[in-house]
CSV table of C-alpha atoms and ligand atoms in Angstrom, one decimal:
chain,number,residue,atom,x,y,z
Q,1,MET,CA,0.0,0.0,0.0
Q,2,ARG,CA,1.3,3.5,-0.8
Q,3,TYR,CA,1.8,5.9,2.0
Q,4,GLY,CA,-1.3,7.9,1.0
Q,5,ALA,CA,-3.5,4.8,0.9
Q,6,ARG,CA,-2.2,3.7,4.3
Q,7,ALA,CA,-3.0,7.1,5.8
Q,8,ALA,CA,-6.4,7.0,4.3
Q,9,ALA,CA,-7.1,3.5,5.6
Q,10,ARG,CA,-6.0,4.5,9.1
Q,11,HIS,CA,-8.3,7.5,9.2
Q,12,GLU,CA,-11.2,5.3,8.0
Q,13,ALA,CA,-10.5,2.7,10.7
Q,14,ARG,CA,-10.5,5.4,13.3
Q,15,LEU,CA,-13.9,6.5,12.1
Q,16,LEU,CA,-15.4,3.0,12.4
Q,17,TRP,CA,-13.9,2.5,15.9
Q,18,ALA,CA,-15.0,5.8,17.2
Q,19,GLY,CA,-18.4,5.7,15.8
Q,20,ASN,CA,-19.5,2.2,16.5
Q,21,PRO,CA,-17.0,-0.1,18.4
Q,22,GLY,CA,-19.3,-3.1,18.2
Q,23,LEU,CA,-19.5,-2.8,14.5
Q,24,TYR,CA,-15.8,-2.3,14.3
Q,25,ALA,CA,-15.2,-5.5,16.4
Q,26,LEU,CA,-17.7,-7.4,14.2
Q,27,LEU,CA,-15.9,-6.2,10.9
Q,28,GLN,CA,-12.5,-7.3,12.4
Q,29,ALA,CA,-13.9,-10.7,13.4
Q,30,ALA,CA,-15.6,-11.3,10.1
Q,31,ARG,CA,-12.7,-10.0,7.9
Q,32,HIS,CA,-10.8,-13.3,7.6
Q,33,THR,CA,-13.7,-15.9,7.9
Q,34,ALA,CA,-15.3,-17.9,5.2
Q,35,PRO,CA,-17.6,-16.1,2.6
Q,36,ILE,CA,-20.6,-17.2,4.8
Q,37,GLN,CA,-20.1,-18.1,8.4
Q,38,ARG,CA,-22.4,-18.6,11.5
Q,39,PHE,CA,-21.6,-16.3,14.5
Q,40,PRO,CA,-22.8,-17.2,17.9
Q,41,ARG,CA,-25.6,-14.8,19.1
Q,42,ILE,CA,-25.5,-12.9,15.8
Q,43,GLY,CA,-26.5,-15.4,13.2
Q,44,TRP,CA,-25.3,-15.9,9.7
Q,45,VAL,CA,-22.6,-13.3,8.5
Q,46,VAL,CA,-21.9,-12.9,4.8
Q,47,THR,CA,-18.8,-11.2,3.5
Q,48,ASP,CA,-18.8,-12.2,-0.1
Q,49,PRO,CA,-20.4,-9.7,-2.6
Q,50,VAL,CA,-21.9,-12.2,-4.9
Q,51,LEU,CA,-23.5,-14.1,-2.1
Q,52,ALA,CA,-24.7,-10.9,-0.4
Q,53,ARG,CA,-26.4,-9.9,-3.7
Q,54,ARG,CA,-27.9,-13.4,-4.0
Q,55,VAL,CA,-29.6,-12.8,-0.5
Q,56,LEU,CA,-30.8,-9.3,-1.4
Q,57,ASN,CA,-32.3,-10.6,-4.7
Q,58,ASP,CA,-34.3,-13.2,-3.0
Q,59,ALA,CA,-37.1,-11.1,-1.5
Q,60,ALA,CA,-39.2,-14.2,-0.8
Q,61,GLY,CA,-36.5,-16.1,1.1
Q,62,PHE,CA,-35.1,-13.1,3.0
Q,63,GLY,CA,-37.4,-10.5,4.4
Q,64,MET,CA,-37.1,-7.1,6.1
Q,65,SER,CA,-40.1,-7.4,8.3
Q,66,GLY,CA,-39.2,-10.3,10.5
Q,67,GLU,CA,-36.7,-10.2,13.5
Q,68,GLY,CA,-33.4,-9.0,12.0
Q,69,GLY,CA,-34.9,-6.8,9.3
Q,70,VAL,CA,-35.3,-3.0,9.3
Q,71,GLY,CA,-38.9,-3.3,8.7
Q,72,HIS,CA,-39.3,-5.0,12.0
Q,73,LEU,CA,-37.9,-1.9,13.7
Q,74,TRP,CA,-40.3,0.3,11.8
Q,75,ALA,CA,-43.4,-1.9,12.5
Q,76,GLN,CA,-42.7,-1.4,16.3
Q,77,LEU,CA,-42.9,2.4,15.7
Q,78,PHE,CA,-45.7,2.8,13.2
Q,79,GLY,CA,-47.6,-0.5,13.5
Q,80,PRO,CA,-47.7,-3.7,11.4
Q,81,GLU,CA,-49.0,-1.7,8.3
Q,82,MET,CA,-45.7,0.1,8.1
Q,83,GLY,CA,-43.9,-3.2,8.5
Q,84,ALA,CA,-45.9,-4.5,5.5
Q,85,LEU,CA,-44.8,-1.5,3.4
Q,86,PHE,CA,-41.3,-3.1,3.3
Q,87,GLY,CA,-42.4,-5.9,1.1
Q,88,GLY,CA,-45.2,-7.0,-1.2
Q,89,ALA,CA,-47.4,-5.2,-3.7
Q,90,ARG,CA,-47.7,-2.0,-1.6
Q,91,HIS,CA,-44.0,-1.6,-1.5
Q,92,ALA,CA,-43.6,-2.1,-5.2
Q,93,GLU,CA,-46.5,0.4,-5.9
Q,94,LEU,CA,-44.9,3.1,-3.6
Q,95,ARG,CA,-41.5,2.6,-5.4
Q,96,ALA,CA,-43.1,2.9,-8.8
Q,97,ARG,CA,-44.9,6.1,-7.9
Q,98,ALA,CA,-41.8,7.7,-6.4
Q,99,ARG,CA,-39.4,6.6,-9.1
Q,100,ASP,CA,-39.5,9.7,-11.4
Q,101,LEU,CA,-38.7,11.9,-8.3
Q,102,PHE,CA,-35.3,10.0,-8.0
Q,103,THR,CA,-34.0,9.6,-11.5
Q,104,GLU,CA,-30.6,11.2,-12.5
Q,105,GLU,CA,-32.5,14.2,-13.8
Q,106,GLY,CA,-34.9,14.3,-10.9
Q,107,ALA,CA,-31.9,14.1,-8.4
Q,108,ARG,CA,-30.1,17.0,-10.2
Q,109,THR,CA,-33.2,19.2,-9.9
Q,110,LEU,CA,-33.8,18.3,-6.3
Q,111,VAL,CA,-30.3,18.8,-5.3
Q,112,GLU,CA,-30.0,22.1,-7.0
Q,113,ARG,CA,-33.2,23.4,-5.6
Q,114,ALA,CA,-32.5,22.2,-2.0
Q,115,GLN,CA,-28.8,22.7,-1.8
Q,116,GLY,CA,-27.5,24.6,-4.8
Q,117,GLY,CA,-27.1,27.9,-3.1
Q,118,HIS,CA,-25.3,26.4,-0.2
Q,119,TYR,CA,-22.7,24.8,-2.4
Q,120,ARG,CA,-22.0,28.0,-4.1
Q,121,MET,CA,-21.8,29.9,-0.7
Q,122,LEU,CA,-19.2,27.2,0.5
Q,123,ALA,CA,-17.1,27.6,-2.7
Q,124,GLY,CA,-17.1,31.3,-2.3
Q,125,ARG,CA,-15.8,31.0,1.2
Q,126,LEU,CA,-13.1,28.7,0.2
Q,127,ALA,CA,-12.1,30.9,-2.6
Q,128,ASP,CA,-11.8,33.7,-0.1
Q,129,GLY,CA,-9.3,31.6,1.8
Q,130,GLU,CA,-11.7,30.7,4.6
Q,131,THR,CA,-11.7,27.3,6.4
Q,132,VAL,CA,-14.9,25.3,5.9
Q,133,ASP,CA,-16.1,22.4,8.0
Q,134,VAL,CA,-17.2,19.9,5.3
Q,135,ALA,CA,-18.7,17.6,7.9
Q,136,ASP,CA,-21.0,20.2,9.3
Q,137,ALA,CA,-21.9,21.4,5.8
Q,138,THR,CA,-23.0,17.9,5.0
Q,139,ARG,CA,-25.4,17.9,7.9
Q,140,VAL,CA,-26.9,21.3,7.0
Q,141,LEU,CA,-27.2,20.1,3.4
Q,142,ALA,CA,-28.8,16.9,4.5
Q,143,GLY,CA,-31.3,18.8,6.6
Q,144,ARG,CA,-32.1,21.0,3.5
Q,145,LEU,CA,-32.7,18.0,1.4
Q,146,VAL,CA,-35.0,16.3,3.9
Q,147,ALA,CA,-36.9,19.7,4.4
Q,148,ASP,CA,-37.4,20.0,0.7
Q,149,LEU,CA,-38.4,16.4,0.0
Q,150,LEU,CA,-41.0,16.5,2.7
Q,151,GLY,CA,-42.3,19.9,1.9
Q,152,MET,CA,-41.5,21.0,5.5
Q,153,ARG,CA,-42.1,24.8,6.2
Q,154,LEU,CA,-39.5,26.0,8.7
Q,155,ASP,CA,-40.4,29.0,10.8
Q,156,SER,CA,-36.9,30.3,10.4
Q,157,PRO,CA,-34.8,28.3,7.7
Q,158,THR,CA,-31.4,28.9,9.2
Q,159,ASP,CA,-28.4,26.5,9.2
Q,160,ASP,CA,-29.3,25.7,12.8
Q,161,ALA,CA,-32.7,24.7,12.1
Q,162,TYR,CA,-31.4,22.3,9.3
Q,163,ARG,CA,-28.8,21.0,11.7
Q,164,GLY,CA,-31.7,20.3,14.0
Q,165,ILE,CA,-33.4,18.1,11.4
Q,166,PHE,CA,-30.2,16.2,10.9
Q,167,ALA,CA,-29.7,15.7,14.7
Q,168,ALA,CA,-33.2,14.4,15.2
Q,169,GLY,CA,-32.8,11.8,12.5
Q,170,GLU,CA,-29.5,10.9,14.1
Q,171,ARG,CA,-31.0,10.5,17.6
Q,172,LEU,CA,-33.7,8.3,16.0
Q,173,ALA,CA,-31.3,6.2,14.2
Q,174,GLY,CA,-29.1,6.0,17.4
Q,175,LEU,CA,-32.0,4.2,19.0
Q,176,ALA,CA,-31.6,1.4,16.6
Q,177,MET,CA,-28.0,0.9,17.8
Q,178,GLY,CA,-27.4,-2.3,19.7
Q,179,THR,CA,-29.9,-4.1,17.5
Q,180,THR,CA,-27.3,-6.2,15.8
Q,181,ALA,CA,-28.2,-9.1,18.1
Q,182,SER,CA,-32.0,-8.5,18.1
Q,183,THR,CA,-34.3,-6.0,16.5
Q,184,VAL,CA,-36.9,-6.2,19.4
Q,185,LEU,CA,-36.9,-2.7,20.8
Q,186,PRO,CA,-37.6,-2.2,24.6
Q,187,ALA,CA,-40.7,-0.1,25.5
Q,188,GLU,CA,-38.6,2.8,26.7
Q,189,ARG,CA,-36.7,3.1,23.4
Q,190,ILE,CA,-40.1,3.0,21.5
Q,191,ARG,CA,-41.3,5.9,23.6
Q,192,ARG,CA,-38.3,8.0,22.9
Q,193,ALA,CA,-38.4,7.1,19.3
Q,194,ARG,CA,-42.0,8.2,19.0
Q,195,ALA,CA,-41.3,11.5,20.6
Q,196,ILE,CA,-38.5,12.2,18.0
Q,197,VAL,CA,-40.8,11.1,15.2
Q,198,GLY,CA,-43.4,13.5,16.5
Q,199,ASP,CA,-40.8,16.2,16.2
Q,200,ILE,CA,-39.5,15.3,12.7
Q,201,THR,CA,-43.1,15.0,11.3
Q,202,ARG,CA,-44.6,18.2,12.7
Q,203,GLY,CA,-45.2,19.6,9.3
Q,204,VAL,CA,-46.3,16.4,7.6
Q,205,GLU,CA,-50.0,16.8,8.3
Q,206,GLU,CA,-50.1,20.1,6.5
Q,207,GLY,CA,-47.9,18.9,3.8
Q,208,TYR,CA,-50.0,15.8,3.3
Q,209,ARG,CA,-53.0,18.1,2.7
Q,210,THR,CA,-51.3,20.8,0.6
Q,211,ALA,CA,-48.1,19.7,-1.0
Q,212,GLY,CA,-47.8,19.5,-4.8
Q,213,PRO,CA,-47.7,16.2,-6.8
Q,214,ASP,CA,-43.9,16.8,-7.4
Q,215,THR,CA,-43.3,15.9,-3.7
Q,216,ILE,CA,-43.2,12.8,-1.7
Q,217,LEU,CA,-46.1,14.0,0.6
Q,218,GLY,CA,-48.2,14.9,-2.5
Q,219,ARG,CA,-47.6,11.4,-3.9
Q,220,CYS,CA,-48.7,9.8,-0.6
Q,221,ARG,CA,-51.9,11.8,-0.8
Q,222,GLU,CA,-52.7,10.7,-4.4
Q,223,MET,CA,-52.1,7.1,-3.4
Q,224,GLY,CA,-54.5,7.5,-0.5
Q,225,LEU,CA,-51.8,6.2,1.8
Q,226,GLY,CA,-53.3,7.9,5.0
Q,227,LEU,CA,-51.6,10.3,7.3
Q,228,PRO,CA,-50.1,7.7,9.8
Q,229,LEU,CA,-48.3,5.7,7.1
Q,230,THR,CA,-47.2,9.0,5.4
Q,231,ARG,CA,-45.6,10.0,8.6
Q,232,GLY,CA,-43.9,6.6,8.7
Q,233,LEU,CA,-42.5,7.0,5.2
Q,234,ALA,CA,-41.5,10.7,5.8
Q,235,THR,CA,-39.5,9.4,8.9
Q,236,LEU,CA,-37.9,6.7,6.7
Q,237,LEU,CA,-36.8,9.2,4.2
Q,238,ALA,CA,-35.6,11.6,6.8
Q,239,ILE,CA,-33.3,8.8,8.0
Q,240,ALA,CA,-32.4,6.8,5.0
Q,241,GLY,CA,-30.5,9.3,3.2
Q,242,THR,CA,-29.4,11.7,5.9
Q,243,GLU,CA,-26.6,10.1,8.0
Q,244,THR,CA,-25.5,7.8,5.0
Q,245,GLY,CA,-25.4,10.8,2.7
Q,246,ALA,CA,-23.5,13.1,5.1
Q,247,SER,CA,-21.0,10.3,6.1
Q,248,GLY,CA,-20.4,9.2,2.5
Q,249,THR,CA,-19.8,12.8,1.3
Q,250,ALA,CA,-17.4,14.0,3.9
Q,251,ARG,CA,-15.5,10.7,3.9
Q,252,THR,CA,-15.0,10.8,0.2
Q,253,VAL,CA,-13.6,14.5,0.6
Q,254,ALA,CA,-11.2,13.0,3.0
Q,255,LEU,CA,-10.2,10.0,1.0
Q,256,LEU,CA,-9.5,12.1,-2.1
Q,257,HIS,CA,-7.2,14.2,0.0
Q,258,ASP,CA,-5.5,11.5,2.1
Q,259,THR,CA,-4.7,9.3,-0.9
Q,260,GLY,CA,-3.3,12.4,-2.8
Q,261,GLN,CA,-5.6,11.6,-5.7
Q,262,GLN,CA,-7.2,15.0,-5.8
Q,263,ALA,CA,-4.4,16.1,-8.2
Q,264,ALA,CA,-5.5,13.4,-10.7
Q,265,LEU,CA,-9.1,14.6,-10.4
Q,266,LEU,CA,-8.0,18.2,-10.8
Q,267,ALA,CA,-6.0,17.3,-13.8
Q,268,ASP,CA,-8.8,15.3,-15.4
Q,269,PRO,CA,-12.4,16.2,-14.3
Q,270,GLY,CA,-13.5,13.2,-16.3
Q,271,LEU,CA,-12.5,11.1,-13.4
Q,272,MET,CA,-15.3,12.5,-11.3
Q,273,PRO,CA,-17.8,9.5,-11.6
Q,274,GLY,CA,-14.9,7.2,-10.7
Q,275,ALA,CA,-14.0,9.3,-7.6
Q,276,VAL,CA,-17.6,9.3,-6.5
Q,277,ARG,CA,-18.1,5.6,-7.1
Q,278,GLU,CA,-14.9,4.8,-5.2
Q,279,GLY,CA,-15.8,7.0,-2.4
Q,280,LEU,CA,-19.1,5.1,-2.0
Q,281,ARG,CA,-17.4,1.7,-2.3
Q,282,VAL,CA,-14.7,2.3,0.2
Q,283,THR,CA,-16.8,4.2,2.7
Q,284,THR,CA,-19.9,2.0,2.2
Q,285,PRO,CA,-21.9,4.1,4.6
Q,286,ALA,CA,-24.5,1.4,5.3
Q,287,PRO,CA,-21.8,-1.1,6.3
Q,288,VAL,CA,-24.1,-4.0,7.3
Q,289,ILE,CA,-27.5,-5.0,5.9
Q,290,GLY,CA,-29.8,-7.2,7.9
Q,291,ARG,CA,-32.4,-9.8,6.7
Q,292,ALA,CA,-34.6,-12.4,8.3
Q,293,VAL,CA,-34.5,-15.8,6.8
Q,294,MET,CA,-38.1,-16.5,5.8
Q,295,THR,CA,-37.8,-20.0,4.2
Q,296,ASP,CA,-35.0,-22.5,4.4
Q,297,ALA,CA,-32.4,-21.7,1.8
Q,298,GLU,CA,-29.0,-22.6,0.7
Q,299,VAL,CA,-26.3,-19.9,0.4
Q,300,GLY,CA,-22.8,-20.6,-0.4
Q,301,GLY,CA,-23.2,-24.3,0.4
Q,302,ARG,CA,-24.6,-23.6,3.9
Q,303,LEU,CA,-28.3,-24.3,4.9
Q,304,LEU,CA,-30.0,-21.3,6.4
Q,305,ARG,CA,-33.2,-22.1,8.3
Q,306,ALA,CA,-36.4,-20.0,8.5
Q,307,GLY,CA,-36.4,-17.8,11.6
Q,308,GLU,CA,-32.5,-17.3,11.5
Q,309,ARG,CA,-30.9,-13.9,10.8
Q,310,VAL,CA,-28.4,-13.0,8.3
Q,311,LEU,CA,-26.0,-10.0,8.2
Q,312,LEU,CA,-24.5,-8.9,5.0
Q,313,MET,CA,-21.2,-7.2,5.7
Q,314,THR,CA,-21.4,-4.9,2.7
Q,315,TYR,CA,-18.4,-2.9,4.1
Q,316,LEU,CA,-16.0,-6.0,3.9
Q,317,ALA,CA,-17.5,-7.2,0.5
Q,318,ASP,CA,-17.0,-3.8,-1.1
Q,319,ASN,CA,-13.6,-3.1,0.2
Q,320,ALA,CA,-12.2,-6.6,-0.7
Q,321,VAL,CA,-11.0,-5.4,-4.1
Q,322,GLY,CA,-8.5,-2.9,-2.7
Q,323,PRO,CA,-8.1,0.8,-1.7
Q,324,PHE,CA,-9.6,4.0,-3.0
Q,325,ASP,CA,-8.4,4.5,-6.6
Q,326,VAL,CA,-10.2,7.2,-8.8
Q,327,ARG,CA,-9.0,5.2,-11.8
Q,328,ARG,CA,-10.5,1.8,-10.8
Q,329,GLU,CA,-12.9,0.4,-13.3
Q,330,TYR,CA,-16.3,-0.6,-12.4
Q,331,VAL,CA,-16.1,-3.7,-10.3
Q,332,PRO,CA,-18.6,-6.3,-11.6
Q,333,GLU,CA,-18.6,-8.5,-8.3
Q,334,THR,CA,-19.7,-5.5,-6.1
Q,335,ARG,CA,-21.8,-3.6,-8.8
Q,336,GLN,CA,-23.2,-0.9,-6.4
Q,337,LEU,CA,-23.6,-3.1,-3.3
Q,338,TRP,CA,-23.1,0.1,-1.2
Q,339,PHE,CA,-26.7,0.9,-2.2
Q,340,GLY,CA,-27.9,-2.6,-1.6
Q,341,ALA,CA,-29.6,-4.7,-4.3
Q,342,GLY,CA,-32.8,-6.2,-5.5
Q,343,ARG,CA,-36.2,-4.7,-4.6
Q,344,HIS,CA,-35.0,-2.5,-1.8
Q,345,LEU,CA,-32.0,-1.0,-3.8
Q,346,CYS,CA,-31.5,2.5,-2.5
Q,347,LEU,CA,-34.1,4.8,-3.9
Q,348,GLY,CA,-31.9,7.8,-3.4
Q,349,ALA,CA,-28.8,6.4,-5.2
Q,350,ALA,CA,-28.8,9.2,-7.8
Q,351,VAL,CA,-29.4,11.8,-5.1
Q,352,ALA,CA,-26.5,10.4,-3.2
Q,353,ARG,CA,-24.1,10.5,-6.2
Q,354,THR,CA,-25.2,13.9,-7.1
Q,355,GLN,CA,-24.6,15.3,-3.6
Q,356,ILE,CA,-21.0,13.8,-3.6
Q,357,THR,CA,-20.3,15.2,-7.0
Q,358,ARG,CA,-21.5,18.7,-6.0
Q,359,MET,CA,-19.3,18.6,-2.8
Q,360,LEU,CA,-16.2,17.4,-4.6
Q,361,GLU,CA,-16.7,20.2,-7.2
Q,362,THR,CA,-17.1,22.6,-4.5
Q,363,VAL,CA,-14.0,21.7,-2.5
Q,364,THR,CA,-11.8,21.5,-5.7
Q,365,ALA,CA,-13.3,24.7,-7.4
Q,366,ALA,CA,-10.5,26.9,-6.0
Q,367,GLY,CA,-7.7,24.3,-6.8
Q,368,PRO,CA,-6.2,21.7,-4.4
Q,369,TYR,CA,-7.6,21.7,-0.8
Q,370,ARG,CA,-6.0,20.7,2.4
Q,371,ILE,CA,-7.5,19.2,5.6
Q,372,VAL,CA,-6.5,21.2,8.5
Q,373,ALA,CA,-8.4,19.4,11.3
Q,374,ARG,CA,-10.7,16.5,11.7
Q,375,ARG,CA,-12.7,14.6,14.4
Q,376,PRO,CA,-14.5,11.4,14.2
Q,377,ALA,CA,-18.1,11.3,15.5
Q,378,ARG,CA,-18.6,9.2,18.5
Q,379,ARG,CA,-21.3,6.6,19.1
Q,380,VAL,CA,-23.3,7.0,15.9
Q,381,LEU,CA,-25.1,4.5,13.8
Q,382,VAL,CA,-23.2,5.4,10.7
Q,383,PRO,CA,-19.5,6.1,11.2
Q,384,ALA,CA,-18.8,9.7,10.2
Q,385,TYR,CA,-16.7,12.9,10.7
Q,386,SER,CA,-18.0,15.2,13.3
Q,387,ALA,CA,-15.7,17.8,12.0
Q,388,LEU,CA,-13.6,17.9,8.7
Q,389,ARG,CA,-12.1,21.3,8.3
Q,390,VAL,CA,-10.7,22.1,4.8
Q,391,ARG,CA,-9.2,25.2,3.0
Q,392,ALA,CA,-8.0,25.9,-0.3
Q,393,GLU,CA,-4.1,25.4,-0.7
Q,394,GLY,CA,-4.1,29.0,-2.2
U,1,HEM,C1,-24.4,7.7,0.4
U,1,HEM,C2,-25.6,7.7,0.6
U,1,HEM,C3,-26.6,6.5,0.8
U,1,HEM,C4,-26.3,5.1,1.0
U,1,HEM,C5,-24.9,4.5,1.2
U,1,HEM,C6,-27.6,4.4,1.0
U,1,HEM,C7,-27.7,3.1,1.2
U,1,HEM,C8,-28.9,2.4,1.2
U,1,HEM,C9,-29.0,0.9,1.2
U,1,HEM,C10,-27.8,0.0,1.4
U,1,HEM,C11,-30.3,0.6,1.2
U,1,HEM,C12,-30.9,-0.8,1.1
U,1,HEM,C13,-31.2,-1.2,2.6
U,1,HEM,C14,-31.7,-2.6,2.6
U,1,HEM,O1,-31.8,-3.3,1.6
U,1,HEM,O2,-31.9,-3.1,3.8
U,1,HEM,C15,-31.0,1.8,1.0
U,1,HEM,C16,-32.4,2.0,0.9
U,1,HEM,C17,-33.0,3.2,0.7
U,1,HEM,N1,-32.5,4.5,0.6
U,1,HEM,FE1,-30.6,4.9,0.6
U,1,HEM,N2,-28.6,5.3,0.9
U,1,HEM,C18,-27.9,6.6,0.7
U,1,HEM,C19,-28.7,7.8,0.4
U,1,HEM,C20,-30.0,7.9,0.3
U,1,HEM,C21,-30.7,9.1,0.0
U,1,HEM,C22,-30.1,10.5,-0.3
U,1,HEM,C23,-32.1,8.9,0.0
U,1,HEM,C24,-33.3,9.7,-0.3
U,1,HEM,C25,-33.2,10.9,-0.7
U,1,HEM,C26,-32.2,7.4,0.2
U,1,HEM,C27,-33.4,6.7,0.3
U,1,HEM,C28,-33.5,5.3,0.5
U,1,HEM,C29,-34.7,4.7,0.6
U,1,HEM,C30,-36.2,5.3,0.5
U,1,HEM,C31,-34.5,3.3,0.8
U,1,HEM,C32,-35.4,2.2,1.0
U,1,HEM,C33,-35.8,1.6,-0.4
U,1,HEM,C34,-36.8,0.4,-0.3
U,1,HEM,O3,-36.9,-0.2,0.8
U,1,HEM,O4,-37.3,0.1,-1.4
U,1,HEM,N3,-31.0,6.8,0.4
U,1,HEM,N4,-30.1,2.9,0.9
């Protein structure tokens, strides 16, 4: 490994350790095991990208709603109907209705409308020689995106208000921590989670009544989804793309710097899609995906029984091909496993890619940039920077 690659890997390892020591330990333990292996108290652990995709593509055999799946967590907060939205015909209908909001073109429009001005402001500050905290900016930007997607009307749309939206989503996601061994939530956690949901979805009732058809809330109304389920979906969106998006964006800025590869990108802007893809692959902001085994199934020569759980270690699967390299070709084994696969493949993939692209364009607009300080976030669901201060080399 070159020095830059080693430094980058060290910073990434520190983030994982500081953010989620349990996850870090599991990743270390699973790193050198068989492609699929059974762990006491945890269940099946898959580290191979092809086997992971095989599980994700078999929606009948591996569900989200049973113990071990994220739908199980949501059903405890919003009732069984919400759990049911994670599979079956209703899920397919929802995705089909929302699809055009999340195409490449839809993503560009959304990101420009919700965040465009903020990127320009950041680029201006860097050009003026100021130091910018990219990690903080990604939280503000994520709050802006959620507010726009959900048609929220903020009393005072300040950076602090947007940070507040991010923080509420982060607190809610934090309540899911410690569910690696079981997704059954204790009553106290459910109570706290419902209070946060109430906070995040304050504006949803009005939005559900009045938002236009080009918004998620308007689409929910047109489908006759009902207010409770719409609140559930709004919460899901507020969480799904928030921490993951912020984490992936700031970490890609750091990787590009730490590996010394920003010079290559500056010399050839055509490398941008590769830089974004590599950032997503190496950071894999959703490092583990859980599923419940619904029917007995054979995976990689092992027999998985109905009722068991399986954890797909996407972080390990994605990273197996090697370190961050903006010139790396598309890797067919992993495809875009960082966004999952199959019927739950990330709906916001184009939005996530657009956000990272916009941020990389922003930090390189005034030439090479330098990281002057950084701090990992502690005890978070998604490993991330709490601060990443950069300035233009000038
Ligand atoms: C770097 C950023 C992101 C990453 C790494 C990421 C990753 C993922 C992954 C792995 C899944 C599948 C989970 C599973 O199968 O259990 C997923 C689902 C989802 N993501 Fe993302 N995501 C990101 C950003 C976003 C954004 C920005 C949005 C919305 C604007 C979003 C919306 C969703 C939704 C709605 C789902 C559920 C889809 C379904 O169940 O049909 N994501 N994401």
